[in-house]
Short mmCIF file of C-alpha atoms in Angstrom, two decimals:
data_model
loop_
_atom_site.label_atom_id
_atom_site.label_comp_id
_atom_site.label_asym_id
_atom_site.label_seq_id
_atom_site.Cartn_x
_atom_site.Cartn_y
_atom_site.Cartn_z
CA UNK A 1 0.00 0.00 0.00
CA UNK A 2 3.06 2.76 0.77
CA UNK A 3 4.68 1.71 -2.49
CA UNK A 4 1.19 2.89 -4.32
CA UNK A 5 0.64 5.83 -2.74
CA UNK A 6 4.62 6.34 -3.08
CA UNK A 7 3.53 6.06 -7.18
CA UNK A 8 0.86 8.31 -7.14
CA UNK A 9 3.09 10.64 -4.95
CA UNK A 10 5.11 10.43 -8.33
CA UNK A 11 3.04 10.22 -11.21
CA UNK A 12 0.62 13.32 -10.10
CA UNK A 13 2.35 15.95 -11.76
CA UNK A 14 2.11 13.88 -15.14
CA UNK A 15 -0.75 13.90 -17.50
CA UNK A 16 -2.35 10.74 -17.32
CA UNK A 17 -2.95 8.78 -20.58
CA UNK A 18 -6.77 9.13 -21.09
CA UNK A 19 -5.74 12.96 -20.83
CA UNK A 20 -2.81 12.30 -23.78
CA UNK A 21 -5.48 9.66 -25.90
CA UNK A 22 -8.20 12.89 -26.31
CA UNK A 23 -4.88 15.20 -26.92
CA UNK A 24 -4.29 12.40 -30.09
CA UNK A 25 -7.64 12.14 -31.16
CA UNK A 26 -8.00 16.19 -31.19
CA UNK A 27 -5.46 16.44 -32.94
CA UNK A 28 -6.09 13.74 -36.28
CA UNK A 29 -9.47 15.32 -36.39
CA UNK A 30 -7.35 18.68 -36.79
CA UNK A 31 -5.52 17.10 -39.23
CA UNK A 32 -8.22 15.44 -40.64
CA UNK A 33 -9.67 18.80 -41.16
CA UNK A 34 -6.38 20.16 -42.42
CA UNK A 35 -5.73 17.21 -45.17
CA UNK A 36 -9.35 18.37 -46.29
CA UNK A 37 -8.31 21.63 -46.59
CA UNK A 38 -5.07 20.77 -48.25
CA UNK A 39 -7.03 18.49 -50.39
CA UNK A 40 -10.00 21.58 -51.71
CA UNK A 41 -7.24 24.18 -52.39
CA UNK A 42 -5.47 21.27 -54.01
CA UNK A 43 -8.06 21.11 -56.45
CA UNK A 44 -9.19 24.46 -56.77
CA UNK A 45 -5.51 24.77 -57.41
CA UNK A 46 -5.65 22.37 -60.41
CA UNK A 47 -8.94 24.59 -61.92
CA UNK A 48 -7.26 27.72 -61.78
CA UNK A 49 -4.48 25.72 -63.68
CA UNK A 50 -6.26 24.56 -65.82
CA UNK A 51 -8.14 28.20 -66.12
CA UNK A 52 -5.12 29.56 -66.73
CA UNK A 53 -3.88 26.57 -69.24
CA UNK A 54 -7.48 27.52 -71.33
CA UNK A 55 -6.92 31.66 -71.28
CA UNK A 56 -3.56 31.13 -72.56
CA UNK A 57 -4.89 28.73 -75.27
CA UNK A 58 -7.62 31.63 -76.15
CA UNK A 59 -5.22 34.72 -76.01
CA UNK A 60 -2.87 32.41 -78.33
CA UNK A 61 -6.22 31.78 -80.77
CA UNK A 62 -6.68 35.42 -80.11
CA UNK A 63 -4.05 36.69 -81.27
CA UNK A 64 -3.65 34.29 -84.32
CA UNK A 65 -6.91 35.51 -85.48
CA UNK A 66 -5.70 39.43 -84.59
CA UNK A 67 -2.98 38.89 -87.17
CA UNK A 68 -5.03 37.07 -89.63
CA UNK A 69 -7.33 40.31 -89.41
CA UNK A 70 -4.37 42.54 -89.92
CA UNK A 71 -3.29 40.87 -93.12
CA UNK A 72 -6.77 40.66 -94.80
CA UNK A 73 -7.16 44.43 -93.26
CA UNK A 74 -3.76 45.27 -95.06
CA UNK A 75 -4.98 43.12 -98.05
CA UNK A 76 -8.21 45.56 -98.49
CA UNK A 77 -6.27 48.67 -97.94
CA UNK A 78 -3.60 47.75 -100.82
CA UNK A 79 -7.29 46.95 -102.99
CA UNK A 80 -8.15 50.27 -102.12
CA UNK A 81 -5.13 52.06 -102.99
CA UNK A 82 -4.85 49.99 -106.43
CA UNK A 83 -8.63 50.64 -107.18
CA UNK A 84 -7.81 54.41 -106.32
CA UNK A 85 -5.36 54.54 -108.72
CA UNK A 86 -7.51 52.64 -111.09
CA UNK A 87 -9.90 55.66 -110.96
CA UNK A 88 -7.17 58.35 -111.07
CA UNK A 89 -5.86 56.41 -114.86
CA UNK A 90 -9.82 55.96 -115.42
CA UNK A 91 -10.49 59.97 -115.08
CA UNK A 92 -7.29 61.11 -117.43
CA UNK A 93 -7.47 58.75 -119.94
CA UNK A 94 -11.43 59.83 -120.08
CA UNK A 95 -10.29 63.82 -120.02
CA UNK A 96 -7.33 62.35 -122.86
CA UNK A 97 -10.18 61.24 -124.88
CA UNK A 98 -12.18 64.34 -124.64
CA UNK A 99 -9.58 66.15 -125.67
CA UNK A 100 -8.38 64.29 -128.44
CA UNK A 101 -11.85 63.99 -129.86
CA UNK A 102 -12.38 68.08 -129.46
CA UNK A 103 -9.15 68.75 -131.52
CA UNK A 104 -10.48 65.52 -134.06
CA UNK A 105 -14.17 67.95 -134.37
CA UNK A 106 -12.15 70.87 -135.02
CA UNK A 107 -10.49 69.93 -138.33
CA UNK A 108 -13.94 68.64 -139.39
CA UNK A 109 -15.93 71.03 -141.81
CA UNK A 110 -19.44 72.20 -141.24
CA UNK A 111 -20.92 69.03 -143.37
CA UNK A 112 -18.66 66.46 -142.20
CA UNK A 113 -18.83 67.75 -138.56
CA UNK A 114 -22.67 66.86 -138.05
CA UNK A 115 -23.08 62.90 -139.08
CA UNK A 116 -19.45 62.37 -137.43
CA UNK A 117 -20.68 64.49 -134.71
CA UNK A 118 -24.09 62.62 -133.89
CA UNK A 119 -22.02 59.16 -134.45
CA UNK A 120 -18.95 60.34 -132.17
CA UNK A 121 -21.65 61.63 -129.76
CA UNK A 122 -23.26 58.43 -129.18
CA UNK A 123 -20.38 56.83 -129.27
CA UNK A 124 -19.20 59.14 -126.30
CA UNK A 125 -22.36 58.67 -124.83
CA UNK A 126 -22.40 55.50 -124.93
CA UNK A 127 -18.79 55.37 -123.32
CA UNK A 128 -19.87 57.71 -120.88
CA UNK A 129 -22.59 55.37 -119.77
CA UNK A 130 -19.79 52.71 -119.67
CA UNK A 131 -17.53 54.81 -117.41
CA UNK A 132 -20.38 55.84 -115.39
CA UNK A 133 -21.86 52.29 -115.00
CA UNK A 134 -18.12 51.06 -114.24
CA UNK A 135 -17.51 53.88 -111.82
CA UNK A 136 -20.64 53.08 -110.13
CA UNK A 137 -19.29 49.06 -109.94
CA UNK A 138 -15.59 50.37 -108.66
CA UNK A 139 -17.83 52.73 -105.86
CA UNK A 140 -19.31 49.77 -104.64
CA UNK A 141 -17.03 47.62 -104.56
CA UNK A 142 -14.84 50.58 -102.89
CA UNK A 143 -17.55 51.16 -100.40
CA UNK A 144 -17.69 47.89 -99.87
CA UNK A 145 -14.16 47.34 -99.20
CA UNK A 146 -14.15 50.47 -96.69
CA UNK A 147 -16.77 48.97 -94.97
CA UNK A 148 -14.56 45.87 -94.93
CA UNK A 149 -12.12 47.53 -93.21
CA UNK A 150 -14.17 49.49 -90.97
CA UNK A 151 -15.41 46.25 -89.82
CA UNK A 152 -11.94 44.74 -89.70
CA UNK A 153 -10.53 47.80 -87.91
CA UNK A 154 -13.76 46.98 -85.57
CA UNK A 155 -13.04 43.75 -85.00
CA UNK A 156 -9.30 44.07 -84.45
CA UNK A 157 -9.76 46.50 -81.79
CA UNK A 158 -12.24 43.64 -79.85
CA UNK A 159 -9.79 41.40 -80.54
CA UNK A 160 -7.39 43.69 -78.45
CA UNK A 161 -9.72 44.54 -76.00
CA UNK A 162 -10.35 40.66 -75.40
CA UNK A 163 -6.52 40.20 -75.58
CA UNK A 164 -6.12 42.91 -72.79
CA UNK A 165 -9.01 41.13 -70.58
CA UNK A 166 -7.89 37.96 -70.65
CA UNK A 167 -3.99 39.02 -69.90
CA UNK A 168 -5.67 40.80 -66.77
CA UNK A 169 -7.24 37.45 -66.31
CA UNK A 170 -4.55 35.39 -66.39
CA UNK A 171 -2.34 37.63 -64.31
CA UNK A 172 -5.36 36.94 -61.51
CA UNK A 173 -5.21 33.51 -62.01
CA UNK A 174 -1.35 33.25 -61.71
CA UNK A 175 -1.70 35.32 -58.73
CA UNK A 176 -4.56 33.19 -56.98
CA UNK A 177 -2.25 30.29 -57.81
CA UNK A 178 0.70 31.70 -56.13
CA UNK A 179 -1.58 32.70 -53.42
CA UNK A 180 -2.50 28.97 -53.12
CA UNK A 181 0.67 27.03 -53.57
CA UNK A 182 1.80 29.31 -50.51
CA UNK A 183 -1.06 28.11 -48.62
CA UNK A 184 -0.74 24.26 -49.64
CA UNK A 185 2.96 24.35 -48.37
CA UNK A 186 1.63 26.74 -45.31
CA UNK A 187 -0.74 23.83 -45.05
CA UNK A 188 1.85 21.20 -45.39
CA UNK A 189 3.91 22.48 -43.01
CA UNK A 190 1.32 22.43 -40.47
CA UNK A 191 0.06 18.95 -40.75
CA UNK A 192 4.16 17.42 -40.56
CA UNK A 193 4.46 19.74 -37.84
CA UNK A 194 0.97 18.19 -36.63
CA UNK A 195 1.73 14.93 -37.16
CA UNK A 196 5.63 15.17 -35.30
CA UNK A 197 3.67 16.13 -32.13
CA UNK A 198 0.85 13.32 -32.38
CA UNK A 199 4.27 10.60 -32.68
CA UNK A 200 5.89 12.50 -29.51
CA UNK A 201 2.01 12.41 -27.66
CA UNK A 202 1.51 8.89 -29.03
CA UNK A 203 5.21 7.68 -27.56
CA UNK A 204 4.27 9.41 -24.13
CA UNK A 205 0.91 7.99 -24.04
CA UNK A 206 2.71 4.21 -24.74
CA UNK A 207 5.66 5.56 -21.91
CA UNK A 208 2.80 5.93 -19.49
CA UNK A 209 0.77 3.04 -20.19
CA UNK A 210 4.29 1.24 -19.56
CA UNK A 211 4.36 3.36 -16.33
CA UNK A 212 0.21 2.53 -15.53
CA UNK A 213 0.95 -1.47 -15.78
CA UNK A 214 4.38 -0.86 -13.97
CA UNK A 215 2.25 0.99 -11.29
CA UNK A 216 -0.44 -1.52 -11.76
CA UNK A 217 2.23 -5.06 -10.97
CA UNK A 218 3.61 -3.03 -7.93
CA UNK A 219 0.02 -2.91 -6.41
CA UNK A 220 -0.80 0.48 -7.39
CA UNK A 221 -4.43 1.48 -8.29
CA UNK A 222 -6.73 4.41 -9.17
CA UNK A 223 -8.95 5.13 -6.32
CA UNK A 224 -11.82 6.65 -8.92
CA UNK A 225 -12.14 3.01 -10.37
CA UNK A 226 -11.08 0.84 -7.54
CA UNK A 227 -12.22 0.55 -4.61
CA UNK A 228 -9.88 -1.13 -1.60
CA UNK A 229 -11.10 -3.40 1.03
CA UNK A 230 -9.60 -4.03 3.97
CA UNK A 231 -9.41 -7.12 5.85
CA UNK A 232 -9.85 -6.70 9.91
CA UNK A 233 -7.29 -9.88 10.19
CA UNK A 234 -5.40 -8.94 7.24
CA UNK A 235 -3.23 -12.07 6.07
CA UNK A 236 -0.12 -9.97 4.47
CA UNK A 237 -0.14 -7.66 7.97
CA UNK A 238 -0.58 -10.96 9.99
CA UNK A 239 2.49 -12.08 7.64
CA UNK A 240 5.26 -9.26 7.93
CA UNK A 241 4.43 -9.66 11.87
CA UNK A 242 5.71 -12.82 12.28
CA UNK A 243 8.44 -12.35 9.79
CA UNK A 244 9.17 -9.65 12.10
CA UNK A 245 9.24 -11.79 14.40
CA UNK A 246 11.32 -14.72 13.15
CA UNK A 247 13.63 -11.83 11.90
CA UNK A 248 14.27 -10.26 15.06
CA UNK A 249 15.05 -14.10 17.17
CA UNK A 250 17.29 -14.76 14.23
CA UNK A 251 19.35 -11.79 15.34
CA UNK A 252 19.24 -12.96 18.91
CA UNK A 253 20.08 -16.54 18.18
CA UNK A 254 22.96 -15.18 15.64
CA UNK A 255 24.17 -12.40 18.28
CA UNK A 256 24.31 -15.62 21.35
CA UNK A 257 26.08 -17.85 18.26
CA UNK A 258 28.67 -14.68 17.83
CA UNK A 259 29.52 -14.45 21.68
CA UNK A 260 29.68 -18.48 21.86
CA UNK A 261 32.47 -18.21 18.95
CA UNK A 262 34.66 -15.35 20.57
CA UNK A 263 34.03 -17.79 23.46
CA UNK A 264 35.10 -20.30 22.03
CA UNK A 265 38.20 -18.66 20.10
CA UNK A 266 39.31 -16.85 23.05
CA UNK A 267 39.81 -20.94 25.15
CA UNK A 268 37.97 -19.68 28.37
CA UNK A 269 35.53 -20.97 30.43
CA UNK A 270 32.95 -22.23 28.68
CA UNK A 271 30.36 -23.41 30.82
CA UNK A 272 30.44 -19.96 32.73
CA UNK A 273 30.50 -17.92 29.79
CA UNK A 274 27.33 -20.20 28.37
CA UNK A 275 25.11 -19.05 31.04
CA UNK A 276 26.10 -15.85 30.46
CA UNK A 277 24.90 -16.45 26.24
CA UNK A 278 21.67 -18.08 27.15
CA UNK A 279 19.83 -20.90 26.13
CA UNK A 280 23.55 -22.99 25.03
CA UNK A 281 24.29 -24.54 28.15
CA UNK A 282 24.42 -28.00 26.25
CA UNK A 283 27.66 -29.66 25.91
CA UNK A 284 26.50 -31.14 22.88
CA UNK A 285 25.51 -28.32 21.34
CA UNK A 286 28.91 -26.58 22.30
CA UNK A 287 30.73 -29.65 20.46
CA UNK A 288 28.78 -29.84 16.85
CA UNK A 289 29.85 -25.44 17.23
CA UNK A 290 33.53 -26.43 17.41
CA UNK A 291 33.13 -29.07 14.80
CA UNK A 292 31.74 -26.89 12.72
CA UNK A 293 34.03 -24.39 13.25
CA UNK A 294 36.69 -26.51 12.66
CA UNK A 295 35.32 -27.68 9.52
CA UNK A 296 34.90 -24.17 8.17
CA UNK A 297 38.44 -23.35 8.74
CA UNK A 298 39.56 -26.73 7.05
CA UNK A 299 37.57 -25.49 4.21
CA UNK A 300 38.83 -22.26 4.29
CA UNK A 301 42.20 -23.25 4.64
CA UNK A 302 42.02 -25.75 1.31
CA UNK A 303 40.46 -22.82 -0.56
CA UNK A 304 42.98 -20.85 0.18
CA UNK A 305 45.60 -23.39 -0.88
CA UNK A 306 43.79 -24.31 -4.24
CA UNK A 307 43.52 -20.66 -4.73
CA UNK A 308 47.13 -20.36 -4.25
CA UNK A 309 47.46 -23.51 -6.73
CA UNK A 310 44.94 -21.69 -9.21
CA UNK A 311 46.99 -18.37 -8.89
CA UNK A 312 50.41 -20.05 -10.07
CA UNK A 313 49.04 -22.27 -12.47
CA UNK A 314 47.43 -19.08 -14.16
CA UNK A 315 50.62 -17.35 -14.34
CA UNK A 316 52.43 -20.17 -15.50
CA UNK A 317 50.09 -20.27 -18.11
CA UNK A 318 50.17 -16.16 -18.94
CA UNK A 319 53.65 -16.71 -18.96
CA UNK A 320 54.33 -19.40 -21.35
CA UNK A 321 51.22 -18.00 -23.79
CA UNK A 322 52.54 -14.34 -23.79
CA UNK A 323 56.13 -14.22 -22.77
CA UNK A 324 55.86 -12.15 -20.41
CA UNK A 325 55.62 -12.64 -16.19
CA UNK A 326 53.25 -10.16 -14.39
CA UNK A 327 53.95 -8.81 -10.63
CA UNK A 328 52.59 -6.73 -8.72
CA UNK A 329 54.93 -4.75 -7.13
CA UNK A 330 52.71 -1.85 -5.35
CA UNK A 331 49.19 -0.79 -5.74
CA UNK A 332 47.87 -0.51 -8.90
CA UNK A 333 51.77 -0.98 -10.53
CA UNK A 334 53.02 -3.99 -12.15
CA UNK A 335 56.23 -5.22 -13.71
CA UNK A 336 56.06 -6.96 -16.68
CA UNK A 337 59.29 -9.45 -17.19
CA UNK A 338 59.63 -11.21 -20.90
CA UNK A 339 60.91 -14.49 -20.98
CA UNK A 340 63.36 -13.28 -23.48
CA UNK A 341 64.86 -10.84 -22.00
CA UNK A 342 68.73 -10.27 -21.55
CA UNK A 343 69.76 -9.65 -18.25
CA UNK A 344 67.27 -10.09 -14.83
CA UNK A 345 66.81 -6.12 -14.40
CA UNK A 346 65.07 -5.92 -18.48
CA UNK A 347 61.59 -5.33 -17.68
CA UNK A 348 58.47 -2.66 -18.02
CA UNK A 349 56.21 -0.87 -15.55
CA UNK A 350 53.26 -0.15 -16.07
CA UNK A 351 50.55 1.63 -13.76
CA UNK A 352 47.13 1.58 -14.01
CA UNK A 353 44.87 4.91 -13.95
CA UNK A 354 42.12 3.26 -11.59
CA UNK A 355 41.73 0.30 -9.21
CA UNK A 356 39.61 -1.78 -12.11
CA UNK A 357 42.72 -1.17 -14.82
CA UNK A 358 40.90 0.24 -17.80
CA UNK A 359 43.73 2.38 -18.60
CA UNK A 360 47.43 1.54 -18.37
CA UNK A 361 50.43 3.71 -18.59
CA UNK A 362 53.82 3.00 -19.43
CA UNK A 363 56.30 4.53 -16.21
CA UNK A 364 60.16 5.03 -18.10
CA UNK A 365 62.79 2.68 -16.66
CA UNK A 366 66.44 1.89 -18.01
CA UNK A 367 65.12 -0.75 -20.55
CA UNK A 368 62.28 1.17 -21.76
CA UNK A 369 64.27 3.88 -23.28
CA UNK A 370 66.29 1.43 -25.61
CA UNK A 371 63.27 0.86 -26.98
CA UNK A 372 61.98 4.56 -27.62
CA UNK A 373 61.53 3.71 -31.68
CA UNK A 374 58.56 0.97 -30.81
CA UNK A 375 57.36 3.16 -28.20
CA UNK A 376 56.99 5.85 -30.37
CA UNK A 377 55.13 3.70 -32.70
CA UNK A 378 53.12 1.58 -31.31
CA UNK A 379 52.01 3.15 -28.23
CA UNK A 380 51.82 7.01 -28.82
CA UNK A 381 50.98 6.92 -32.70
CA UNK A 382 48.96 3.47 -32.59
CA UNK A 383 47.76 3.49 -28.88
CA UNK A 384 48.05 0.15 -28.78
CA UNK A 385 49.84 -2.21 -25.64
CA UNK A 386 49.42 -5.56 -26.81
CA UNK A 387 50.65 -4.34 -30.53
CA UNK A 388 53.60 -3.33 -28.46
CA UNK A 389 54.23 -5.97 -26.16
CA UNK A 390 54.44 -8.11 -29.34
CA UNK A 391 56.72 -5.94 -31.37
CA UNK A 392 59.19 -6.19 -28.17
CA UNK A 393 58.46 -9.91 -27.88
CA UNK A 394 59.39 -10.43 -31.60
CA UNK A 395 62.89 -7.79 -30.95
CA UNK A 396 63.91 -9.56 -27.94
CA UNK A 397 63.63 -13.09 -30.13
CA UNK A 398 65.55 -12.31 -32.96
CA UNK A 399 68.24 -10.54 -30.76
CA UNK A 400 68.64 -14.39 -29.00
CA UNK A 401 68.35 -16.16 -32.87
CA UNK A 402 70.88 -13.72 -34.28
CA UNK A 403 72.72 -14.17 -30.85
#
């Protein structure tokens, strides 16, 4: 019971995970709502692409047809200008005819001039009514033509009036689609930014479920959905009494075995000093407690010697794997020895940094500096001990073969 309340004690100032699941479930339904969002200006996004895609196609149709009008318009203007000209030859060749047939009438005499002038003047009238008929036809045809143009000239300036309204349009709808791409990756933003805080809520939600079942094998409980009963003989109280219990004679028997033993070890008295431990007053009893102290000694006495047996075997063994002999000279120092070395006094110390040797140093003696060149290499540029210890290994061997 003090280990829950010891939990709640804890786990109070932490949200609790019902708290953290309606968090997670607020928050998809934002993003819910947000993908939706993302999803309609998505596709209002496509239309106005698509808009736009369509007004380009037009103001390119547009302005095919605006040149198209501009030839035919500069087609009718050149027909005009010819036609004009057609007129201007038209009149002088009429006034070249008049005169020539004036200065023809003039060299006439009185009798000639009348017949020839009654047949030239129906002949001229007859012309006339020729160049009047095809002056009338050319008028037409000019009017006709002007109006051509007038209507071109109309229709080319709609043309660039529709050209000018659909450019405005299009500029809209490039500017509404800007305006929406920077919302979509506004949008997008938000829901990974949405979605990075409903994996950190979801992860503490599963931490303190972790933490609820923890709570929940150590006894704990929430008092607004469980209710404890408690037992007027409670078994587990009724329990840690009597281990109490047994606990506390265990000491007493253990403290009366202690005094017996210094008794015992000290070779006094010992039926005075047993009525002075208490309920030993047995000689029987006193005589399985030497036996078995004497048997524990024995024992500890061959474990110490196969220990001893154990130790030297092992550093037989180091020494005839590795070469070299390890002692321990003070604390935390040893002296390494190869079994290939020259004289008795050729050996390395090392000392460890800390009492569990993670990190050994080399301490400078007389046979370490004749061999500075594989320190140098091995242990300051390489770091490595064993790489060194082998190097010298493999020196100290071929100085004996070559020897």
């Amino acid at each position: 019971m003090a280990m829950g309340a010891m939990g709640r004690g804890e786990g109070c100032c932490e949200r609790t995970p019902d708290d953290l699941s309606r968090q997670i479930v607020a928050l998809q339904q934002r993003e819910l709502v947000l993908k939706e969002q993302n999803s309609t200006i998505t596709n209002s996004a496509r239309i106005l692409e698509k808009a736009r895609q369509q007004l380009q196609e037009e103001i390119l149709q547009v302005q095919s047809q605006l040149l198209d009008e501009k030839k035919k318009r500069e087609q009718h203007e050149a027909l005009v200008r010819r036609l004009q000209k057609r007129v201007l030859l038209l009149t002088k060749e009429r006034d070249g005819m008049r005169a020539i047939l004036e200065s023809y009438d003039s060299e006439l005499t009185p009798a000639e001039h009348s017949p020839q002038l009654n047949r030239r003047m129906r002949e001229a009238e007859e012309m006339v009514q020729k160049l009047h008929a095809h002056n009338s036809e050319l008028e037409v045809q000019m009017s006709q033509v002007l109006e051509e143009v007038g209507n071109q000239k109309q229709r080319a300036e709609m043309l660039e009036v529709e050209m000018k309204v659909l450019k405005s349009r299009e500029c809209t709808a490039e500017q509404s689609t800007f305006i929406t791409k920077e919302e979509v990756d506004a949008l997008r933003l938000k829901i990974e930014e949405l979605e990075a805080e409903r994996s950190k809520l979801e992860e503490q939600n599963r931490s303190l479920y972790m933490k609820l079942e923890k709570l929940t094998m150590q006894g704990d409980y929430d008092p607004s959905k469980t209710k404890v009963l408690h037992f007027s003989m409670n078994p587990a109280s009724l329990a840690k009494q009597q281990r109490k219990e047994e606990q506390q004679q265990l000491q007493e028997e253990c403290e009366r075995l202690r005094e017996l033993v210094r008794v015992l070890e000290a070779g006094g008295s010992i039926h005075g000093n047993l009525e002075g431990v208490g309920s030993f007053q047995s000689p029987q009893e006193v005589a399985e407690l030497k036996k078995q102290v004497e048997s524990a000694e024995l024992k500890n006495q061959r474990l110490k010697e196969i220990f001893q047996t154990k130790i030297q075997e092992f550093r037989k063994v180091c020494y005839t794997l590795t070469g070299y002999q390890i002692d321990i000279t003070t604390e935390n120092q040893y002296r390494l020895t190869s079994i290939y070395a020259e004289h008795q006094g050729d050996c390395l110390l090392f000392k460890a940094s800390s009492s569990s040797g993670g990190k050994m140093q080399l301490l400078e003696n007389e046979f370490s500096r004749t061999v500075r060149e594989l320190i140098e290499l091995h242990l300051l540029h390489q770091d490595s001990i064993p790489a060194f210890l082998s190097a010298l290994t493999l020196e100290l061997f071929s100085r004996q073969t070559i020897a």
